[in-house]
CSV table of C-alpha atoms in Angstrom, one decimal:
chain,number,residue,atom,x,y,z
A,1,UNK,CA,-33.0,-121.1,5.2
A,2,UNK,CA,-31.4,-124.2,6.6
A,3,UNK,CA,-33.1,-126.2,9.5
A,4,UNK,CA,-32.3,-128.8,12.1
A,5,UNK,CA,-31.9,-132.4,11.1
A,6,UNK,CA,-35.4,-133.1,12.2
A,7,UNK,CA,-38.5,-131.0,11.2
A,8,UNK,CA,-39.6,-129.6,14.6
A,9,UNK,CA,-43.3,-129.6,15.7
A,10,UNK,CA,-45.2,-126.7,14.8
A,11,UNK,CA,-45.9,-125.9,18.4
A,12,UNK,CA,-42.3,-125.9,19.5
A,13,UNK,CA,-41.3,-124.0,16.5
A,14,UNK,CA,-43.7,-121.2,17.0
A,15,UNK,CA,-42.8,-121.1,20.7
A,16,UNK,CA,-39.1,-120.9,20.1
A,17,UNK,CA,-39.8,-118.0,17.3
A,18,UNK,CA,-41.9,-116.3,19.6
A,19,UNK,CA,-38.9,-115.3,21.8
A,20,UNK,CA,-36.6,-114.2,19.2
A,21,UNK,CA,-35.7,-110.8,18.1
A,22,UNK,CA,-33.1,-110.6,15.3
A,23,UNK,CA,-31.3,-108.0,13.7
A,24,UNK,CA,-30.7,-108.3,9.9
A,25,UNK,CA,-28.8,-106.7,6.9
A,26,UNK,CA,-30.4,-104.0,4.7
A,27,UNK,CA,-33.4,-101.9,3.9
A,28,UNK,CA,-35.4,-104.6,2.5
A,29,UNK,CA,-37.0,-107.8,4.0
A,30,UNK,CA,-34.7,-110.7,3.5
A,31,UNK,CA,-36.3,-114.0,2.2
A,32,UNK,CA,-35.0,-115.7,5.6
A,33,UNK,CA,-36.6,-113.5,7.8
A,34,UNK,CA,-40.1,-113.4,5.9
A,35,UNK,CA,-39.8,-117.1,6.6
A,36,UNK,CA,-39.2,-117.1,10.1
A,37,UNK,CA,-42.0,-114.3,10.6
A,38,UNK,CA,-44.1,-116.7,8.8
A,39,UNK,CA,-43.1,-119.3,11.3
A,40,UNK,CA,-44.1,-117.2,14.5
A,41,UNK,CA,-40.9,-114.9,14.8
A,42,UNK,CA,-41.6,-112.2,17.5
A,43,UNK,CA,-40.2,-109.5,15.5
A,44,UNK,CA,-37.0,-107.7,14.6
A,45,UNK,CA,-34.7,-105.0,16.0
A,46,UNK,CA,-33.6,-102.2,13.6
A,47,UNK,CA,-30.2,-100.4,13.5
A,48,UNK,CA,-28.8,-97.8,11.4
A,49,UNK,CA,-28.4,-100.0,8.5
A,50,UNK,CA,-32.0,-100.7,8.2
A,51,UNK,CA,-33.0,-97.3,8.4
A,52,UNK,CA,-34.0,-95.3,5.2
A,53,UNK,CA,-36.3,-92.5,3.9
A,54,UNK,CA,-38.8,-95.5,3.2
A,55,UNK,CA,-38.4,-97.3,6.4
A,56,UNK,CA,-42.1,-97.4,7.0
A,57,UNK,CA,-42.3,-99.4,3.9
A,58,UNK,CA,-39.9,-102.0,5.5
A,59,UNK,CA,-42.0,-102.0,8.6
A,60,UNK,CA,-45.1,-102.6,6.6
A,61,UNK,CA,-43.4,-105.6,4.5
A,62,UNK,CA,-42.8,-107.3,7.9
A,63,UNK,CA,-46.2,-106.8,9.3
A,64,UNK,CA,-47.5,-108.2,6.1
A,65,UNK,CA,-46.0,-111.4,6.9
A,66,UNK,CA,-46.6,-111.1,10.9
A,67,UNK,CA,-49.2,-108.6,11.6
A,68,UNK,CA,-48.2,-108.6,15.5
A,69,UNK,CA,-44.5,-108.3,14.8
A,70,UNK,CA,-42.5,-106.0,17.4
A,71,UNK,CA,-40.0,-103.8,15.9
A,72,UNK,CA,-37.7,-102.5,18.1
A,73,UNK,CA,-34.9,-99.8,18.2
A,74,UNK,CA,-32.2,-98.0,20.2
A,75,UNK,CA,-33.8,-94.5,20.3
A,76,UNK,CA,-32.3,-92.6,23.4
A,77,UNK,CA,-32.0,-89.2,22.0
A,78,UNK,CA,-28.8,-87.5,22.3
A,79,UNK,CA,-25.8,-89.6,21.6
A,80,UNK,CA,-27.7,-92.7,20.7
A,81,UNK,CA,-30.0,-92.7,17.8
A,82,UNK,CA,-31.1,-95.2,15.0
A,83,UNK,CA,-33.5,-93.2,13.1
A,84,UNK,CA,-31.2,-90.3,12.8
A,85,UNK,CA,-27.9,-92.2,12.7
A,86,UNK,CA,-26.7,-91.0,9.6
A,87,UNK,CA,-26.4,-87.2,10.9
A,88,UNK,CA,-27.0,-87.5,14.7
A,89,UNK,CA,-30.1,-86.9,16.8
A,90,UNK,CA,-32.0,-83.5,16.8
A,91,UNK,CA,-33.4,-84.2,20.4
A,92,UNK,CA,-31.9,-83.4,23.7
A,93,UNK,CA,-30.1,-86.3,25.4
A,94,UNK,CA,-30.6,-87.7,28.7
A,95,UNK,CA,-27.5,-86.0,30.4
A,96,UNK,CA,-28.7,-82.6,29.1
A,97,UNK,CA,-32.2,-83.5,30.2
A,98,UNK,CA,-31.0,-84.6,33.5
A,99,UNK,CA,-28.8,-81.4,34.0
A,100,UNK,CA,-31.8,-78.9,33.2
A,101,UNK,CA,-33.9,-80.7,35.6
A,102,UNK,CA,-37.4,-80.2,33.7
A,103,UNK,CA,-39.5,-83.5,33.9
A,104,UNK,CA,-41.9,-82.0,31.5
A,105,UNK,CA,-39.3,-81.6,28.9
A,106,UNK,CA,-38.1,-85.3,29.4
A,107,UNK,CA,-41.9,-86.3,28.9
A,108,UNK,CA,-42.0,-84.3,25.8
A,109,UNK,CA,-38.9,-85.9,24.5
A,110,UNK,CA,-40.1,-89.1,25.2
A,111,UNK,CA,-43.2,-88.4,23.3
A,112,UNK,CA,-41.6,-87.2,20.3
A,113,UNK,CA,-39.4,-90.3,20.3
A,114,UNK,CA,-42.8,-92.3,20.3
A,115,UNK,CA,-44.0,-90.2,17.3
A,116,UNK,CA,-40.9,-90.5,15.3
A,117,UNK,CA,-40.6,-94.1,15.9
A,118,UNK,CA,-44.1,-95.0,15.2
A,119,UNK,CA,-44.0,-93.2,11.9
A,120,UNK,CA,-41.3,-95.5,11.0
A,121,UNK,CA,-43.3,-98.5,12.1
A,122,UNK,CA,-41.5,-98.9,15.3
A,123,UNK,CA,-43.6,-99.7,18.3
A,124,UNK,CA,-40.7,-100.7,20.8
A,125,UNK,CA,-38.4,-98.1,22.0
A,126,UNK,CA,-35.4,-99.6,23.7
A,127,UNK,CA,-35.1,-96.9,26.1
A,128,UNK,CA,-34.9,-94.9,28.3
A,129,UNK,CA,-31.7,-95.7,30.0
A,130,UNK,CA,-32.4,-96.1,33.5
A,131,UNK,CA,-28.7,-96.6,34.8
A,132,UNK,CA,-27.5,-94.3,37.4
A,133,UNK,CA,-24.0,-93.3,35.9
A,134,UNK,CA,-22.2,-93.4,39.5
A,135,UNK,CA,-18.9,-94.3,37.8
A,136,UNK,CA,-17.7,-91.1,35.6
A,137,UNK,CA,-15.3,-93.5,33.9
A,138,UNK,CA,-18.0,-95.5,32.6
A,139,UNK,CA,-17.1,-96.6,29.1
A,140,UNK,CA,-20.6,-97.2,27.6
A,141,UNK,CA,-23.0,-95.5,29.5
A,142,UNK,CA,-21.9,-91.8,30.5
A,143,UNK,CA,-23.9,-89.3,29.0
A,144,UNK,CA,-26.6,-91.9,28.0
A,145,UNK,CA,-27.6,-91.7,31.7
A,146,UNK,CA,-29.7,-89.0,33.1
A,147,UNK,CA,-27.1,-88.6,35.7
A,148,UNK,CA,-25.5,-89.8,39.0
A,149,UNK,CA,-28.1,-89.1,41.3
A,150,UNK,CA,-30.6,-92.1,41.7
A,151,UNK,CA,-33.8,-90.0,42.9
A,152,UNK,CA,-33.2,-87.6,40.0
A,153,UNK,CA,-32.6,-90.5,37.3
A,154,UNK,CA,-35.7,-92.0,38.7
A,155,UNK,CA,-37.8,-89.1,38.2
A,156,UNK,CA,-36.5,-88.5,34.4
A,157,UNK,CA,-37.0,-92.0,33.7
A,158,UNK,CA,-40.4,-92.3,34.8
A,159,UNK,CA,-41.1,-88.9,32.9
A,160,UNK,CA,-39.8,-90.5,29.6
A,161,UNK,CA,-41.7,-93.7,30.1
A,162,UNK,CA,-44.9,-91.8,30.5
A,163,UNK,CA,-44.1,-89.9,27.4
A,164,UNK,CA,-43.1,-92.7,25.1
A,165,UNK,CA,-46.0,-94.9,26.0
A,166,UNK,CA,-48.6,-92.0,26.3
A,167,UNK,CA,-50.3,-92.8,22.8
A,168,UNK,CA,-50.6,-96.6,23.3
A,169,UNK,CA,-48.8,-97.1,20.0
A,170,UNK,CA,-45.4,-97.5,21.4
A,171,UNK,CA,-43.9,-99.3,24.4
A,172,UNK,CA,-40.7,-98.4,26.4
A,173,UNK,CA,-38.1,-100.7,27.4
A,174,UNK,CA,-36.2,-99.3,30.7
A,175,UNK,CA,-32.4,-100.4,30.5
A,176,UNK,CA,-30.0,-102.0,31.8
A,177,UNK,CA,-31.2,-104.3,34.8
A,178,UNK,CA,-29.8,-104.4,37.6
A,179,UNK,CA,-28.0,-101.1,36.7
A,180,UNK,CA,-24.9,-100.6,34.4
A,181,UNK,CA,-23.9,-97.4,35.7
A,182,UNK,CA,-20.8,-98.1,37.7
A,183,UNK,CA,-19.3,-100.5,35.7
A,184,UNK,CA,-15.7,-100.1,34.2
A,185,UNK,CA,-15.9,-102.2,31.2
A,186,UNK,CA,-18.0,-102.0,28.0
A,187,UNK,CA,-20.1,-105.2,27.6
A,188,UNK,CA,-20.2,-105.0,23.9
A,189,UNK,CA,-16.3,-105.9,24.2
A,190,UNK,CA,-16.2,-108.1,27.4
A,191,UNK,CA,-17.8,-109.1,30.7
A,192,UNK,CA,-18.1,-106.2,33.1
A,193,UNK,CA,-18.5,-106.9,36.8
A,194,UNK,CA,-20.4,-104.7,39.0
A,195,UNK,CA,-18.3,-104.5,42.3
A,196,UNK,CA,-20.7,-103.2,44.9
A,197,UNK,CA,-22.5,-104.5,47.7
A,198,UNK,CA,-25.8,-105.9,46.7
A,199,UNK,CA,-27.6,-103.8,49.4
A,200,UNK,CA,-26.0,-100.7,47.6
A,201,UNK,CA,-27.0,-101.9,44.1
A,202,UNK,CA,-30.5,-102.4,45.4
A,203,UNK,CA,-30.9,-99.0,47.0
A,204,UNK,CA,-29.2,-96.9,44.1
A,205,UNK,CA,-29.3,-98.7,41.2
A,206,UNK,CA,-32.8,-100.3,41.4
A,207,UNK,CA,-34.4,-97.1,42.0
A,208,UNK,CA,-35.0,-95.9,38.6
A,209,UNK,CA,-36.3,-99.3,37.6
A,210,UNK,CA,-38.7,-99.0,40.4
A,211,UNK,CA,-40.0,-95.8,39.1
A,212,UNK,CA,-40.2,-97.2,35.6
A,213,UNK,CA,-42.3,-99.9,36.8
A,214,UNK,CA,-44.6,-97.4,38.8
A,215,UNK,CA,-44.9,-95.5,35.7
A,216,UNK,CA,-46.1,-98.8,33.7
A,217,UNK,CA,-43.1,-99.6,31.7
A,218,UNK,CA,-44.0,-102.7,29.4
A,219,UNK,CA,-40.5,-103.9,28.9
A,220,UNK,CA,-37.1,-103.9,30.8
A,221,UNK,CA,-33.9,-104.8,29.2
A,222,UNK,CA,-31.1,-106.8,31.1
A,223,UNK,CA,-27.5,-105.9,31.5
A,224,UNK,CA,-24.8,-108.4,30.8
A,225,UNK,CA,-23.0,-107.9,33.8
A,226,UNK,CA,-21.6,-110.2,36.6
A,227,UNK,CA,-22.6,-109.2,40.3
A,228,UNK,CA,-20.5,-111.7,42.6
A,229,UNK,CA,-23.0,-111.3,45.4
A,230,UNK,CA,-25.8,-112.8,43.3
A,231,UNK,CA,-23.6,-115.5,41.5
A,232,UNK,CA,-21.2,-115.8,38.8
A,233,UNK,CA,-23.7,-115.8,35.8
A,234,UNK,CA,-24.3,-112.5,34.1
A,235,UNK,CA,-27.7,-110.7,35.1
A,236,UNK,CA,-29.1,-111.7,31.4
A,237,UNK,CA,-28.5,-115.6,32.4
A,238,UNK,CA,-29.1,-115.1,36.3
A,239,UNK,CA,-32.5,-116.3,37.7
A,240,UNK,CA,-31.6,-114.6,41.0
A,241,UNK,CA,-31.1,-111.2,39.3
A,242,UNK,CA,-34.3,-111.5,37.1
A,243,UNK,CA,-36.4,-112.7,40.0
A,244,UNK,CA,-35.4,-109.3,41.8
A,245,UNK,CA,-36.7,-107.7,38.6
A,246,UNK,CA,-40.2,-109.3,39.2
A,247,UNK,CA,-39.9,-108.9,43.0
A,248,UNK,CA,-40.1,-105.3,42.4
A,249,UNK,CA,-43.5,-105.5,40.6
A,250,UNK,CA,-42.5,-106.0,37.0
A,251,UNK,CA,-45.1,-108.2,35.3
A,252,UNK,CA,-43.9,-107.2,31.6
A,253,UNK,CA,-41.6,-108.4,29.0
A,254,UNK,CA,-38.2,-109.0,30.1
A,255,UNK,CA,-35.8,-108.4,27.0
A,256,UNK,CA,-32.1,-109.4,26.8
A,257,UNK,CA,-29.4,-107.0,25.8
A,258,UNK,CA,-28.1,-108.3,22.5
A,259,UNK,CA,-26.9,-111.9,22.8
A,260,UNK,CA,-24.0,-111.1,20.0
A,261,UNK,CA,-22.3,-108.7,22.4
A,262,UNK,CA,-18.9,-110.3,23.5
A,263,UNK,CA,-20.0,-110.5,27.0
A,264,UNK,CA,-22.1,-113.3,25.9
A,265,UNK,CA,-20.8,-114.3,22.7
A,266,UNK,CA,-17.2,-115.0,23.7
A,267,UNK,CA,-18.2,-116.7,26.9
A,268,UNK,CA,-21.1,-119.0,26.9
A,269,UNK,CA,-21.8,-118.4,23.2
A,270,UNK,CA,-25.1,-117.1,21.8
A,271,UNK,CA,-27.1,-120.5,21.6
A,272,UNK,CA,-26.3,-121.4,25.0
A,273,UNK,CA,-26.8,-118.0,26.3
A,274,UNK,CA,-30.2,-117.9,24.6
A,275,UNK,CA,-31.3,-121.1,26.5
A,276,UNK,CA,-29.7,-119.8,29.8
A,277,UNK,CA,-31.6,-116.6,29.4
A,278,UNK,CA,-35.0,-118.2,29.0
A,279,UNK,CA,-34.3,-120.6,31.8
A,280,UNK,CA,-33.2,-117.6,34.0
A,281,UNK,CA,-36.8,-115.9,33.4
A,282,UNK,CA,-36.1,-113.7,30.2
A,283,UNK,CA,-38.9,-113.5,27.5
A,284,UNK,CA,-37.6,-111.8,24.4
A,285,UNK,CA,-34.0,-112.7,23.3
A,286,UNK,CA,-32.7,-109.6,21.4
A,287,UNK,CA,-29.7,-111.2,18.8
A,288,UNK,CA,-28.4,-108.0,18.0
A,289,UNK,CA,-26.7,-106.1,15.1
A,290,UNK,CA,-24.5,-108.3,12.6
A,291,UNK,CA,-22.6,-105.7,11.4
A,292,UNK,CA,-21.0,-104.0,14.7
A,293,UNK,CA,-20.3,-106.6,17.2
A,294,UNK,CA,-17.0,-108.7,17.7
A,295,UNK,CA,-16.8,-112.2,16.6
A,296,UNK,CA,-19.1,-111.3,13.5
A,297,UNK,CA,-18.7,-110.1,10.0
A,298,UNK,CA,-20.6,-108.0,7.2
A,299,UNK,CA,-20.7,-110.8,4.7
A,300,UNK,CA,-23.9,-112.1,3.3
A,301,UNK,CA,-25.9,-114.6,5.4
A,302,UNK,CA,-24.3,-113.5,8.8
A,303,UNK,CA,-27.5,-112.2,10.3
A,304,UNK,CA,-29.5,-115.3,9.2
A,305,UNK,CA,-26.8,-117.4,10.8
A,306,UNK,CA,-27.0,-115.5,14.0
A,307,UNK,CA,-30.7,-116.4,14.0
A,308,UNK,CA,-30.2,-119.9,13.1
A,309,UNK,CA,-27.6,-120.4,16.0
A,310,UNK,CA,-30.3,-119.1,18.4
A,311,UNK,CA,-33.1,-120.9,17.0
A,312,UNK,CA,-31.6,-124.2,16.7
A,313,UNK,CA,-30.1,-124.0,20.2
A,314,UNK,CA,-33.4,-123.5,21.6
A,315,UNK,CA,-35.2,-126.3,19.5
A,316,UNK,CA,-32.3,-128.8,20.7
A,317,UNK,CA,-32.7,-127.8,24.3
A,318,UNK,CA,-36.4,-128.6,24.3
A,319,UNK,CA,-35.7,-131.7,22.5
A,320,UNK,CA,-33.1,-132.7,25.3
A,321,UNK,CA,-35.4,-132.0,28.1
A,322,UNK,CA,-32.8,-128.9,29.2
A,323,UNK,CA,-35.5,-126.4,28.5
A,324,UNK,CA,-39.1,-126.9,29.2
A,325,UNK,CA,-41.6,-126.1,26.5
A,326,UNK,CA,-43.9,-124.5,29.1
A,327,UNK,CA,-41.4,-122.0,30.3
A,328,UNK,CA,-40.8,-121.2,26.7
A,329,UNK,CA,-44.5,-121.0,26.0
A,330,UNK,CA,-44.7,-118.6,29.0
A,331,UNK,CA,-42.2,-116.3,27.7
A,332,UNK,CA,-43.8,-116.1,24.1
A,333,UNK,CA,-47.2,-115.6,25.7
A,334,UNK,CA,-45.8,-112.5,27.6
A,335,UNK,CA,-44.4,-111.2,24.1
A,336,UNK,CA,-47.7,-112.2,22.3
A,337,UNK,CA,-49.7,-110.0,25.0
A,338,UNK,CA,-47.3,-107.0,24.4
A,339,UNK,CA,-47.9,-107.1,20.7
A,340,UNK,CA,-51.5,-107.7,21.1
A,341,UNK,CA,-51.8,-104.3,23.2
A,342,UNK,CA,-49.9,-102.4,20.8
A,343,UNK,CA,-51.3,-103.8,17.7
A,344,UNK,CA,-54.7,-102.0,17.9
A,345,UNK,CA,-52.9,-98.8,18.3
A,346,UNK,CA,-50.6,-99.5,15.5
A,347,UNK,CA,-52.7,-97.5,13.0
A,348,UNK,CA,-53.5,-94.4,15.2
A,349,UNK,CA,-53.2,-91.3,13.1
A,350,UNK,CA,-49.8,-90.3,14.7
A,351,UNK,CA,-49.4,-87.5,12.3
A,352,UNK,CA,-46.3,-85.2,12.3
A,353,UNK,CA,-47.0,-82.4,14.6
A,354,UNK,CA,-44.9,-79.2,15.3
A,355,UNK,CA,-42.2,-80.1,17.7
A,356,UNK,CA,-41.0,-77.8,20.3
A,357,UNK,CA,-37.6,-75.7,20.1
A,358,UNK,CA,-35.5,-78.4,21.2
A,359,UNK,CA,-32.4,-76.1,21.3
A,360,UNK,CA,-34.0,-74.0,23.8
A,361,UNK,CA,-34.8,-77.2,25.7
A,362,UNK,CA,-31.4,-78.6,25.5
A,363,UNK,CA,-29.6,-75.3,26.3
A,364,UNK,CA,-30.1,-75.4,30.1
A,365,UNK,CA,-28.3,-78.9,30.1
A,366,UNK,CA,-25.1,-77.4,28.4
A,367,UNK,CA,-22.6,-75.5,30.6
A,368,UNK,CA,-19.9,-73.0,29.5
A,369,UNK,CA,-16.8,-72.3,31.5
A,370,UNK,CA,-15.0,-69.0,30.5
A,371,UNK,CA,-15.4,-67.2,27.3
A,372,UNK,CA,-15.8,-69.2,24.5
A,373,UNK,CA,-16.9,-67.0,21.5
A,374,UNK,CA,-14.3,-66.6,18.9
A,375,UNK,CA,-14.1,-64.7,15.5
A,376,UNK,CA,-11.3,-66.0,13.6
A,377,UNK,CA,-12.2,-66.8,9.9
A,378,UNK,CA,-10.8,-70.4,10.0
A,379,UNK,CA,-10.3,-73.0,12.8
A,380,UNK,CA,-8.6,-76.4,13.3
A,381,UNK,CA,-10.4,-79.1,15.0
A,382,UNK,CA,-8.3,-81.3,17.4
A,383,UNK,CA,-10.2,-84.6,17.9
A,384,UNK,CA,-9.3,-86.3,21.1
A,385,UNK,CA,-12.7,-88.3,21.4
A,386,UNK,CA,-12.4,-92.3,22.3
A,387,UNK,CA,-14.7,-92.5,19.2
A,388,UNK,CA,-18.5,-94.0,19.2
A,389,UNK,CA,-19.0,-97.1,21.3
A,390,UNK,CA,-20.8,-100.1,19.6
A,391,UNK,CA,-23.9,-98.8,21.8
A,392,UNK,CA,-23.8,-95.7,19.7
A,393,UNK,CA,-22.8,-97.6,16.5
A,394,UNK,CA,-22.6,-94.3,14.8
A,395,UNK,CA,-19.6,-92.3,13.2
A,396,UNK,CA,-21.6,-89.1,12.0
A,397,UNK,CA,-19.4,-86.2,12.6
A,398,UNK,CA,-22.0,-83.8,13.5
A,399,UNK,CA,-19.6,-81.3,15.3
A,400,UNK,CA,-17.4,-80.9,12.1
A,401,UNK,CA,-20.5,-80.3,9.7
A,402,UNK,CA,-21.8,-77.8,12.4
A,403,UNK,CA,-18.4,-76.0,12.5
A,404,UNK,CA,-17.9,-76.1,9.0
A,405,UNK,CA,-21.2,-74.2,8.1
A,406,UNK,CA,-19.9,-71.2,10.1
A,407,UNK,CA,-16.2,-71.2,9.3
A,408,UNK,CA,-13.5,-72.8,7.1
A,409,UNK,CA,-11.9,-75.9,8.7
A,410,UNK,CA,-8.3,-76.0,8.1
A,411,UNK,CA,-7.6,-79.4,9.5
A,412,UNK,CA,-9.1,-82.3,11.7
A,413,UNK,CA,-6.3,-83.5,13.8
A,414,UNK,CA,-6.8,-86.8,15.4
A,415,UNK,CA,-5.6,-88.3,18.7
A,416,UNK,CA,-4.4,-91.3,17.0
A,417,UNK,CA,-1.1,-89.6,16.1
A,418,UNK,CA,-0.6,-87.2,19.2
A,419,UNK,CA,3.0,-86.3,18.1
A,420,UNK,CA,1.3,-85.3,14.8
A,421,UNK,CA,-1.4,-83.2,16.1
A,422,UNK,CA,0.9,-81.7,18.5
A,423,UNK,CA,3.6,-80.7,15.6
A,424,UNK,CA,0.7,-79.4,13.4
A,425,UNK,CA,-0.8,-77.4,16.2
A,426,UNK,CA,2.8,-75.7,16.8
A,427,UNK,CA,2.6,-75.0,13.0
A,428,UNK,CA,-0.9,-73.5,12.8
A,429,UNK,CA,-1.3,-69.9,11.9
A,430,UNK,CA,-1.8,-68.1,14.9
A,431,UNK,CA,-5.0,-66.3,13.6
A,432,UNK,CA,-6.9,-69.7,13.5
A,433,UNK,CA,-9.1,-70.7,16.0
A,434,UNK,CA,-8.6,-74.1,17.8
A,435,UNK,CA,-11.5,-76.2,18.7
A,436,UNK,CA,-10.9,-79.5,21.0
A,437,UNK,CA,-13.5,-82.2,21.0
A,438,UNK,CA,-13.3,-84.4,23.7
A,439,UNK,CA,-15.3,-87.1,25.7
A,440,UNK,CA,-13.3,-88.5,28.5
A,441,UNK,CA,-12.2,-85.7,30.8
A,442,UNK,CA,-14.5,-86.6,33.6
A,443,UNK,CA,-11.7,-88.6,35.4
A,444,UNK,CA,-8.0,-88.2,34.7
A,445,UNK,CA,-6.7,-89.8,31.9
A,446,UNK,CA,-5.1,-89.3,28.5
A,447,UNK,CA,-7.5,-86.7,27.3
A,448,UNK,CA,-6.9,-84.5,30.4
A,449,UNK,CA,-3.3,-84.7,29.8
A,450,UNK,CA,-3.5,-83.9,26.3
A,451,UNK,CA,-5.5,-80.7,27.3
A,452,UNK,CA,-2.6,-79.5,29.6
A,453,UNK,CA,-0.3,-79.9,26.4
A,454,UNK,CA,-2.9,-77.8,24.3
A,455,UNK,CA,-3.2,-75.2,27.0
A,456,UNK,CA,0.6,-74.7,26.7
A,457,UNK,CA,0.6,-74.7,23.0
A,458,UNK,CA,-2.8,-72.5,22.2
A,459,UNK,CA,-4.2,-71.1,25.6
A,460,UNK,CA,-6.9,-69.5,23.3
A,461,UNK,CA,-8.3,-73.1,22.2
A,462,UNK,CA,-11.8,-73.8,23.3
A,463,UNK,CA,-12.6,-77.3,24.7
A,464,UNK,CA,-16.1,-78.9,23.5
A,465,UNK,CA,-16.8,-81.8,25.9
A,466,UNK,CA,-19.6,-84.3,24.6
A,467,UNK,CA,-19.1,-86.7,27.7
A,468,UNK,CA,-19.5,-86.7,31.4
A,469,UNK,CA,-18.5,-83.2,32.8
A,470,UNK,CA,-15.5,-83.2,35.1
A,471,UNK,CA,-15.8,-82.5,38.4
A,472,UNK,CA,-16.2,-79.0,40.0
A,473,UNK,CA,-13.0,-77.5,40.4
A,474,UNK,CA,-11.5,-79.1,37.6
A,475,UNK,CA,-8.2,-77.2,36.8
A,476,UNK,CA,-7.6,-76.5,33.2
A,477,UNK,CA,-6.9,-73.0,31.8
A,478,UNK,CA,-8.8,-73.5,28.8
A,479,UNK,CA,-12.4,-72.1,28.2
A,480,UNK,CA,-14.8,-75.1,27.8
A,481,UNK,CA,-18.3,-76.1,26.8
A,482,UNK,CA,-19.7,-79.1,28.5
A,483,UNK,CA,-22.5,-80.2,26.0
A,484,UNK,CA,-23.3,-83.8,27.3
A,485,UNK,CA,-24.1,-85.2,24.2
A,486,UNK,CA,-22.8,-86.1,20.7
A,487,UNK,CA,-25.8,-85.4,18.5
A,488,UNK,CA,-26.5,-82.9,15.6
A,489,UNK,CA,-28.5,-80.7,18.1
A,490,UNK,CA,-25.7,-80.3,20.5
A,491,UNK,CA,-23.3,-79.6,17.7
A,492,UNK,CA,-25.5,-76.6,16.4
A,493,UNK,CA,-25.8,-75.2,20.0
A,494,UNK,CA,-22.1,-75.6,20.6
A,495,UNK,CA,-21.1,-73.9,17.1
A,496,UNK,CA,-23.5,-71.2,17.5
A,497,UNK,CA,-22.0,-70.5,21.1
A,498,UNK,CA,-18.6,-70.2,19.5
A,499,UNK,CA,-19.5,-68.5,16.3
A,500,UNK,CA,-23.2,-67.4,16.3
A,501,UNK,CA,-25.9,-68.9,14.0
A,502,UNK,CA,-25.1,-70.4,10.7
A,503,UNK,CA,-25.4,-68.3,7.6
A,504,UNK,CA,-28.1,-69.1,5.1
């Protein structure tokens, strides 16, 4: 592992490492990461690439180098999962829970997330999503949110926090402050701007974070979004915005969203962003996923290089006086306090217990318009979805698998070649069913336009919407299921609605 030209003082090195949470490649502990843990690294963040049937062994290897290591993962239920990235989540998603309106169910899902996380050695769940999805065209939040109404979202967020943190073995991290729900841009790809009056943001978008704080949430994640009324710097790097988080009573760990996202990486840069985030009041710097984010590659060493960029920038900032060591140590102390509070509970007997019937719980969050049952022996899937965002970071096709378990799939027709799928649809044998997968019909746009074409060609098609549901009165002649999640659980429920239970 390379180092700065001058070997840093041990106190400074441990303070710097104590605020860094990197991602890494593989399902084994790399040597550079082992050495960083020996030098006081706060912990790691897992992504789908790190998950295997033996993830608990990887977690044990990490803690053999640093017993108090924080191991974090985005585990939201529904569309976003790391532990079940290979096949999709088997838990209800936030939008389904919000639609169902059962706070007890949200608490139960949170508790299940914690049990599953703890079994893998994860002690910081990067969730729940506390964003109020007031923009139905939001490209990155959508059904990851509990909904568009702040009081309802706040109630579900508080319930989820209580469920996740009930055992004391796992902490929750509400995200993304000051609220990512009204943005028009994905911060994985660019820097969004929240074009709302600051008073409106505080009244509407702060409400779920206030509820999370009242519920005792241990960590809050920042958003890489610009709020012009509070300055030009994105929230992650903005002392005014992070000060407002402290002002609502939060005294726990402020975690940055991933610094390798384009909103930071392609602007100020990861290293300068890390320094600015600590100066603004952040405590724990999530570097992110070295495999999926723009500007990086899958080549060997990219994960270590990202870590070194952040580490060395912090070391240089302390050496130059740009960053006070005392502020760095205060941030590292908050992280250590969180880790110490979780450490005694880490070995709690969180044995696998029987979970409730999640399909029954999720079903009230799924709406059916028209008559969706079909009986043909074969079907064609027309996939109009915009594909997974980098936040989802999974391409598992749970819906194709669920339908294939019930009927022979003739074809998968993607939206990437609209004329091709339209021509294929015209030539499809009339006794085959047509299932149309969408995720962007909450607002006018290409997917709605395509549905009009399909309705003219095949008025018997069934639309399966895994995104935000369209407004009441949305005019389309096709029968529709609003599933509100792209997950294995949702796919099984939807396929069952169309064709009944799968054969053994």
